Tab-separated table of N, CA and C in Angstrom:
chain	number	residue	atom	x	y	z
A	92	UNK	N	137.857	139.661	108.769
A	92	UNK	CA	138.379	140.933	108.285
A	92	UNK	C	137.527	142.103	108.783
A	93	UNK	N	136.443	141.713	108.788
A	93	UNK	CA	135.223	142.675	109.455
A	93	UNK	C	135.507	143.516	111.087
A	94	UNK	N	135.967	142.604	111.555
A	94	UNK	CA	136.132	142.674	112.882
A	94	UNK	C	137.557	143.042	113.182
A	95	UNK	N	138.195	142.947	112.236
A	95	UNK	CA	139.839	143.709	112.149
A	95	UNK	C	139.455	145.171	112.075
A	96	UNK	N	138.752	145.426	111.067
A	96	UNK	CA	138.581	146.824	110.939
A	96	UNK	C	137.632	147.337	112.244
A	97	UNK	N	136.898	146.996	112.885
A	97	UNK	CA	136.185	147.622	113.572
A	97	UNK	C	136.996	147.636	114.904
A	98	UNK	N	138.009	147.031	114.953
A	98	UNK	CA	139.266	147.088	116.022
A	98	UNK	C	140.015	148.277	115.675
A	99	UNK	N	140.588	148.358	114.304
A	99	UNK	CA	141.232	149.672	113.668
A	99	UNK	C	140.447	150.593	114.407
A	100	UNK	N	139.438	151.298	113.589
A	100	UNK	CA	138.896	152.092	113.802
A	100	UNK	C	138.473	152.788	115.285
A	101	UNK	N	138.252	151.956	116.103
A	101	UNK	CA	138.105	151.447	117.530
A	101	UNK	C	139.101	152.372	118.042
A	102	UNK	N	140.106	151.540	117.809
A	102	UNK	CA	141.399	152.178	118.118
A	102	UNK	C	142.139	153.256	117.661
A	103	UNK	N	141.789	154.189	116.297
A	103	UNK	CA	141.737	154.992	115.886
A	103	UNK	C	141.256	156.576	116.541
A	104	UNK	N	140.141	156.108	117.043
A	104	UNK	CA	138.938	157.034	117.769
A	104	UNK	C	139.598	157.161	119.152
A	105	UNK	N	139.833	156.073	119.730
A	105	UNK	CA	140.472	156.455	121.156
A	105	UNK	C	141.813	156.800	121.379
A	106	UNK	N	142.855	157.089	120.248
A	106	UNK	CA	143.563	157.635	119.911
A	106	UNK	C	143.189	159.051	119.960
A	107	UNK	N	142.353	159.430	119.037
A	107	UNK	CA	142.072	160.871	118.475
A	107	UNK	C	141.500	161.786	119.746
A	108	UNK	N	140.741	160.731	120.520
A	108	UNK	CA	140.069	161.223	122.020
A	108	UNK	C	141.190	161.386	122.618
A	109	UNK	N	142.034	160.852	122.937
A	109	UNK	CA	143.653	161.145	123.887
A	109	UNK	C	144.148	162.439	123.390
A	110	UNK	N	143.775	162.494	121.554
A	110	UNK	CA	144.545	164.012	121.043
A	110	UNK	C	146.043	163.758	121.727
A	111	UNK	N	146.385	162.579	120.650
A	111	UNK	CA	147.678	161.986	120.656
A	111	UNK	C	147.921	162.376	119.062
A	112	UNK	N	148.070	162.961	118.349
A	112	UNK	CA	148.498	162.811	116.813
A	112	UNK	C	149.739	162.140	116.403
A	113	UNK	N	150.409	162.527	117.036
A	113	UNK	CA	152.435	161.955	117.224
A	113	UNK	C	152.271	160.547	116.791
A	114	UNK	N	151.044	159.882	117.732
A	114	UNK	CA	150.392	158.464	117.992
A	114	UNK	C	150.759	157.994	116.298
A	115	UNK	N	150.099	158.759	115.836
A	115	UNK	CA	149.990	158.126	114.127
A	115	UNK	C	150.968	158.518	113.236
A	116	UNK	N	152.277	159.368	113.969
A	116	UNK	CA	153.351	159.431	113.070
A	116	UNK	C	153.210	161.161	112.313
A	117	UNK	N	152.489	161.656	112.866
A	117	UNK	CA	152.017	162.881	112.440
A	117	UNK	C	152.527	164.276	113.298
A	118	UNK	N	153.229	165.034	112.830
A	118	UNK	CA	153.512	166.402	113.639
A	118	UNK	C	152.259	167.035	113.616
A	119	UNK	N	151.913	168.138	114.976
A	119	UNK	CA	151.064	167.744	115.534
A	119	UNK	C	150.152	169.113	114.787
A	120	UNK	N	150.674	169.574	113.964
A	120	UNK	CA	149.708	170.479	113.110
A	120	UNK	C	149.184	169.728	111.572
A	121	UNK	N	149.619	168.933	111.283
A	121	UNK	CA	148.926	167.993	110.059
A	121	UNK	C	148.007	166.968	110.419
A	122	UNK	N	147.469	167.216	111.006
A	122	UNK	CA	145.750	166.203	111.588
A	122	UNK	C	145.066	166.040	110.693
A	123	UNK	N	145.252	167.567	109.934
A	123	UNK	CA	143.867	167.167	109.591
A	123	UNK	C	143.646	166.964	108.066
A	124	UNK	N	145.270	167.071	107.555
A	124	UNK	CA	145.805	167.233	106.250
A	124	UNK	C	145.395	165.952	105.435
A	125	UNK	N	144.539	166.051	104.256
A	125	UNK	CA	144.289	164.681	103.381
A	125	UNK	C	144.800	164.858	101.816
């Protein structure tokens, strides 16, 4: 499970580096919305 998440995250980050937001289902002005 450890190593699932550090794949997530992984993959999360090199997502966010592309500054793909769409990527995660997100219009592209709610990034940063929690």
């Amino acid at each position: 499970m450890d190593t699932r998440r550090k794949e997530l995250a992984e993959f999360l980050q090199a997502m966010r580096q592309r500054g793909v937001p769409e990527a995660f289902g997100f219009p592209s002005g709610a990034r940063r919305r929690t």
